[in-house]
Short mmCIF file of C-alpha atoms in Angstrom, two decimals:
data_model
loop_
_atom_site.label_atom_id
_atom_site.label_comp_id
_atom_site.label_asym_id
_atom_site.label_seq_id
_atom_site.Cartn_x
_atom_site.Cartn_y
_atom_site.Cartn_z
CA VAL M 1 18.87 -11.94 3.38
CA LEU M 2 15.86 -12.84 1.22
CA PHE M 3 14.59 -15.57 3.55
CA ILE M 4 14.99 -13.34 6.60
CA THR M 5 13.32 -10.44 4.79
CA GLY M 6 10.55 -12.37 3.00
CA ILE M 7 8.19 -13.38 5.79
CA PRO M 8 8.45 -10.17 7.85
CA TYR M 9 8.11 -8.17 4.62
CA ALA M 10 4.93 -10.01 3.64
CA LEU M 11 3.52 -9.61 7.15
CA GLY M 12 4.40 -5.91 7.11
CA VAL M 13 2.56 -5.33 3.84
CA ILE M 14 -0.43 -7.33 5.06
CA GLY M 15 -0.33 -5.30 8.29
CA ALA M 16 -0.32 -2.03 6.35
CA ASN M 17 -3.39 -3.16 4.40
CA LEU M 18 -5.14 -4.29 7.57
CA ALA M 19 -4.42 -0.91 9.18
CA GLY M 20 -5.90 0.84 6.16
CA ALA M 21 -8.94 -1.42 6.21
CA ALA M 22 -9.39 -0.81 9.94
CA ILE M 23 -9.32 2.93 9.32
CA VAL M 24 -12.02 2.56 6.66
CA VAL M 25 -14.19 0.50 9.01
CA VAL M 26 -13.73 2.88 11.95
CA ILE M 27 -14.51 5.92 9.81
CA ALA M 28 -17.50 4.27 8.13
CA ALA M 29 -18.92 2.65 11.26
CA TRP M 30 -18.22 5.13 14.05
CA LEU M 31 -16.61 8.45 13.11
CA VAL M 32 -18.52 9.81 10.16
CA PRO M 33 -22.30 9.81 10.36
CA ALA M 34 -23.57 7.80 7.42
CA PRO M 35 -26.32 9.33 5.33
CA GLU M 36 -29.77 7.83 5.64
CA VAL M 37 -30.45 5.12 3.06
CA ASP M 38 -33.52 3.04 2.33
CA ASP M 39 -32.11 -0.41 3.08
CA PRO M 40 -28.78 -0.19 4.96
CA GLY M 41 -28.71 -3.95 5.63
CA LYS M 42 -28.89 -4.73 1.91
CA ILE M 43 -26.13 -2.21 1.09
CA GLN M 44 -23.90 -3.59 3.86
CA ALA M 45 -24.45 -7.15 2.62
CA ILE M 46 -23.64 -6.20 -0.97
CA ASN M 47 -20.51 -4.33 0.19
CA ALA M 48 -19.39 -7.34 2.22
CA ILE M 49 -19.83 -9.68 -0.76
CA VAL M 50 -18.06 -7.32 -3.17
CA LEU M 51 -15.25 -6.75 -0.65
CA ALA M 52 -14.77 -10.49 -0.11
CA ALA M 53 -14.71 -11.12 -3.86
CA TYR M 54 -12.29 -8.24 -4.38
CA LEU M 55 -9.95 -9.52 -1.67
CA LEU M 56 -9.99 -13.01 -3.17
CA ILE M 57 -8.69 -11.47 -6.38
CA ALA M 58 -6.59 -8.54 -5.08
CA ILE M 59 -4.52 -10.45 -2.51
CA PRO M 60 -3.10 -13.02 -4.95
CA VAL M 61 -2.69 -10.34 -7.63
CA GLY M 62 -0.87 -8.10 -5.15
CA VAL M 63 1.43 -10.91 -4.02
CA VAL M 64 2.29 -12.03 -7.57
CA TRP M 65 2.69 -8.45 -8.77
CA THR M 66 4.99 -7.58 -5.85
CA VAL M 67 7.12 -10.71 -6.26
CA ARG M 68 7.51 -10.12 -10.00
CA ALA M 69 8.12 -6.40 -9.59
CA ILE M 70 10.87 -6.79 -6.99
CA ARG M 71 12.52 -9.78 -8.70
CA PRO M 72 15.01 -7.58 -10.63
CA GLY M 73 16.14 -6.17 -7.29
CA THR M 74 16.61 -9.55 -5.65
CA ARG M 75 17.76 -11.90 -8.41
CA TRP M 76 21.43 -11.06 -7.84
CA LEU M 77 21.09 -12.03 -4.17
CA ILE M 78 19.67 -15.42 -5.09
CA GLU M 79 22.51 -15.94 -7.56
CA GLU M 80 25.02 -14.80 -4.88
CA ARG M 81 26.82 -12.22 -7.02
CA GLU M 82 27.34 -8.47 -7.21
CA PRO M 83 24.40 -6.49 -8.61
CA THR M 84 24.53 -4.75 -11.96
CA SER M 85 23.74 -1.02 -11.91
CA PHE M 86 20.15 -1.82 -12.98
CA GLU M 87 19.77 -4.47 -10.26
CA GLN M 88 21.21 -2.15 -7.64
CA ASN M 89 18.70 0.57 -8.56
CA ALA M 90 15.90 -2.01 -8.58
CA SER M 91 16.94 -3.14 -5.09
CA LEU M 92 16.84 0.42 -3.81
CA ARG M 93 13.43 1.03 -5.44
CA ILE M 94 11.66 -1.87 -3.69
CA PRO M 95 9.69 0.48 -1.37
CA ARG M 96 8.54 2.57 -4.35
CA VAL M 97 7.46 -0.56 -6.19
CA GLN M 98 5.48 -1.64 -3.13
CA LEU M 99 3.89 1.80 -2.91
CA LYS M 100 2.79 1.54 -6.54
CA VAL M 101 1.21 -1.89 -5.96
CA LEU M 102 -0.63 -0.76 -2.82
CA ALA M 103 -1.90 2.49 -4.34
CA THR M 104 -3.10 0.77 -7.50
CA LEU M 105 -5.00 -1.96 -5.66
CA TRP M 106 -6.65 0.57 -3.32
CA LEU M 107 -7.58 2.83 -6.25
CA ILE M 108 -9.13 -0.12 -8.09
CA ALA M 109 -11.11 -0.94 -4.96
CA GLY M 110 -12.37 2.65 -4.91
CA VAL M 111 -13.34 2.51 -8.59
CA ILE M 112 -15.44 -0.56 -7.81
CA ILE M 113 -16.90 0.30 -4.40
CA ILE M 114 -17.74 4.01 -4.78
CA PRO M 115 -19.95 3.63 -7.89
CA LEU M 116 -21.51 0.47 -6.46
CA ASN M 117 -22.68 2.40 -3.42
CA ALA M 118 -23.75 5.37 -5.54
CA VAL M 119 -26.10 3.06 -7.44
CA TYR M 120 -27.98 2.32 -4.22
CA ALA M 121 -27.74 5.79 -2.71
CA LEU M 122 -25.91 8.62 -4.46
CA LYS M 123 -25.29 10.34 -1.13
CA LEU M 124 -23.17 7.35 -0.02
CA ALA M 125 -20.51 7.99 -2.68
CA PRO M 126 -18.73 10.90 -0.93
CA PHE M 127 -18.99 9.11 2.42
CA ILE M 128 -17.35 5.95 1.02
CA ALA M 129 -14.80 8.00 -0.95
CA ILE M 130 -13.63 9.81 2.21
CA ALA M 131 -13.26 6.54 4.12
CA LEU M 132 -11.37 4.89 1.25
CA LEU M 133 -9.12 7.93 0.79
CA MET M 134 -8.11 7.77 4.45
CA GLY M 135 -7.46 4.03 4.17
CA LEU M 136 -5.46 4.49 0.97
CA LEU M 137 -3.26 7.22 2.46
CA ALA M 138 -2.61 5.25 5.63
CA THR M 139 -1.91 2.00 3.77
CA CYS M 140 0.42 3.61 1.25
CA GLY M 141 2.34 5.64 3.82
CA LEU M 142 2.70 2.79 6.28
CA GLY M 143 3.37 0.30 3.49
CA TYR M 144 6.18 2.46 2.12
CA ILE M 145 7.81 2.94 5.52
CA LEU M 146 7.56 -0.77 6.33
CA ALA M 147 8.85 -1.80 2.89
CA GLU M 148 11.79 0.53 3.33
CA ARG M 149 12.55 -0.76 6.81
CA LEU M 150 12.08 -4.43 5.97
CA SER M 151 14.12 -4.30 2.76
CA ARG M 152 16.97 -2.49 4.50
CA GLY M 153 19.19 -5.60 4.42
CA ILE M 154 18.76 -5.84 0.64
CA ALA M 155 19.51 -2.13 0.24
CA GLN M 156 22.59 -2.44 2.44
CA ARG M 157 23.95 -5.30 0.34
CA ALA M 158 23.17 -3.38 -2.87
CA LEU M 159 25.03 -0.32 -1.61
CA GLN M 160 28.10 -2.41 -0.86
CA ALA M 161 28.59 -2.53 -4.63
CA GLY M 162 28.89 1.28 -4.65
CA VAL M 163 26.76 4.36 -4.45
CA PRO M 164 24.43 5.05 -7.41
CA GLU M 165 25.14 8.12 -9.51
CA ARG M 166 21.71 9.59 -8.77
CA PRO M 167 19.64 9.10 -5.60
CA VAL M 168 17.15 6.28 -6.02
CA ALA M 169 15.33 6.25 -2.68
CA LEU M 170 13.27 9.05 -1.13
CA GLY M 171 15.19 11.67 0.79
CA VAL M 172 14.79 12.68 4.41
CA ALA M 173 12.26 15.43 3.62
CA SER M 174 10.02 13.00 1.71
CA ARG M 175 10.18 10.47 4.53
CA MET M 176 9.30 13.17 7.05
CA LEU M 177 6.32 14.13 4.89
CA ILE M 178 5.11 10.51 4.93
CA VAL M 179 5.38 10.36 8.72
CA TRP M 180 3.64 13.74 9.07
CA THR M 181 0.87 12.58 6.72
CA LEU M 182 0.33 9.42 8.78
CA SER M 183 0.46 11.09 12.18
CA THR M 184 -1.07 14.49 11.53
CA GLY M 185 -2.24 14.97 7.94
CA ILE M 186 -4.74 12.12 7.78
CA PRO M 187 -6.41 12.97 11.10
CA ILE M 188 -6.63 16.67 10.14
CA LEU M 189 -8.00 15.82 6.70
CA GLY M 190 -10.51 13.52 8.35
CA VAL M 191 -11.73 16.26 10.67
CA VAL M 192 -11.99 18.75 7.79
CA LEU M 193 -13.89 16.32 5.56
CA ILE M 194 -16.30 15.33 8.30
#
């Protein structure tokens, strides 16, 4: 189960981040008119350098953090035994753990990039914040849905040991809210903020 899940899971999370990054680029480059700045080429170059440096740090940190965070939910599979109650809950919380990792890394990126742009042109800060917010929402929503789908085999095996006393995963209403946010909420918010 882990080997079958591992590579598609990693690709799914990378895909969610790429989708979020694409949204940021599309919003910043084509959808929202950027405010006039003195030297746009310099600001773009600085952003590209900072983004590259951030990705060189954030990608390995995200991978290591995710692997360590989901280990309690997968250790029992590696050891080929029944999960304890804690391990079962950890297995069922894998999508939430992934959501936490994605949101944290995107928020850190915002804390770095928004003030950096504000230093060069204060009027860029809201523009960059809107683009990053859209990317964060899309990445987190898509990342959660993909993590849930791609860890389904692990969840199925965990539930074979019995049903937890309290629900661990998001319910149907919460999942519907995520899908609505991705398909309708983000575009509407984008139109309102523009």
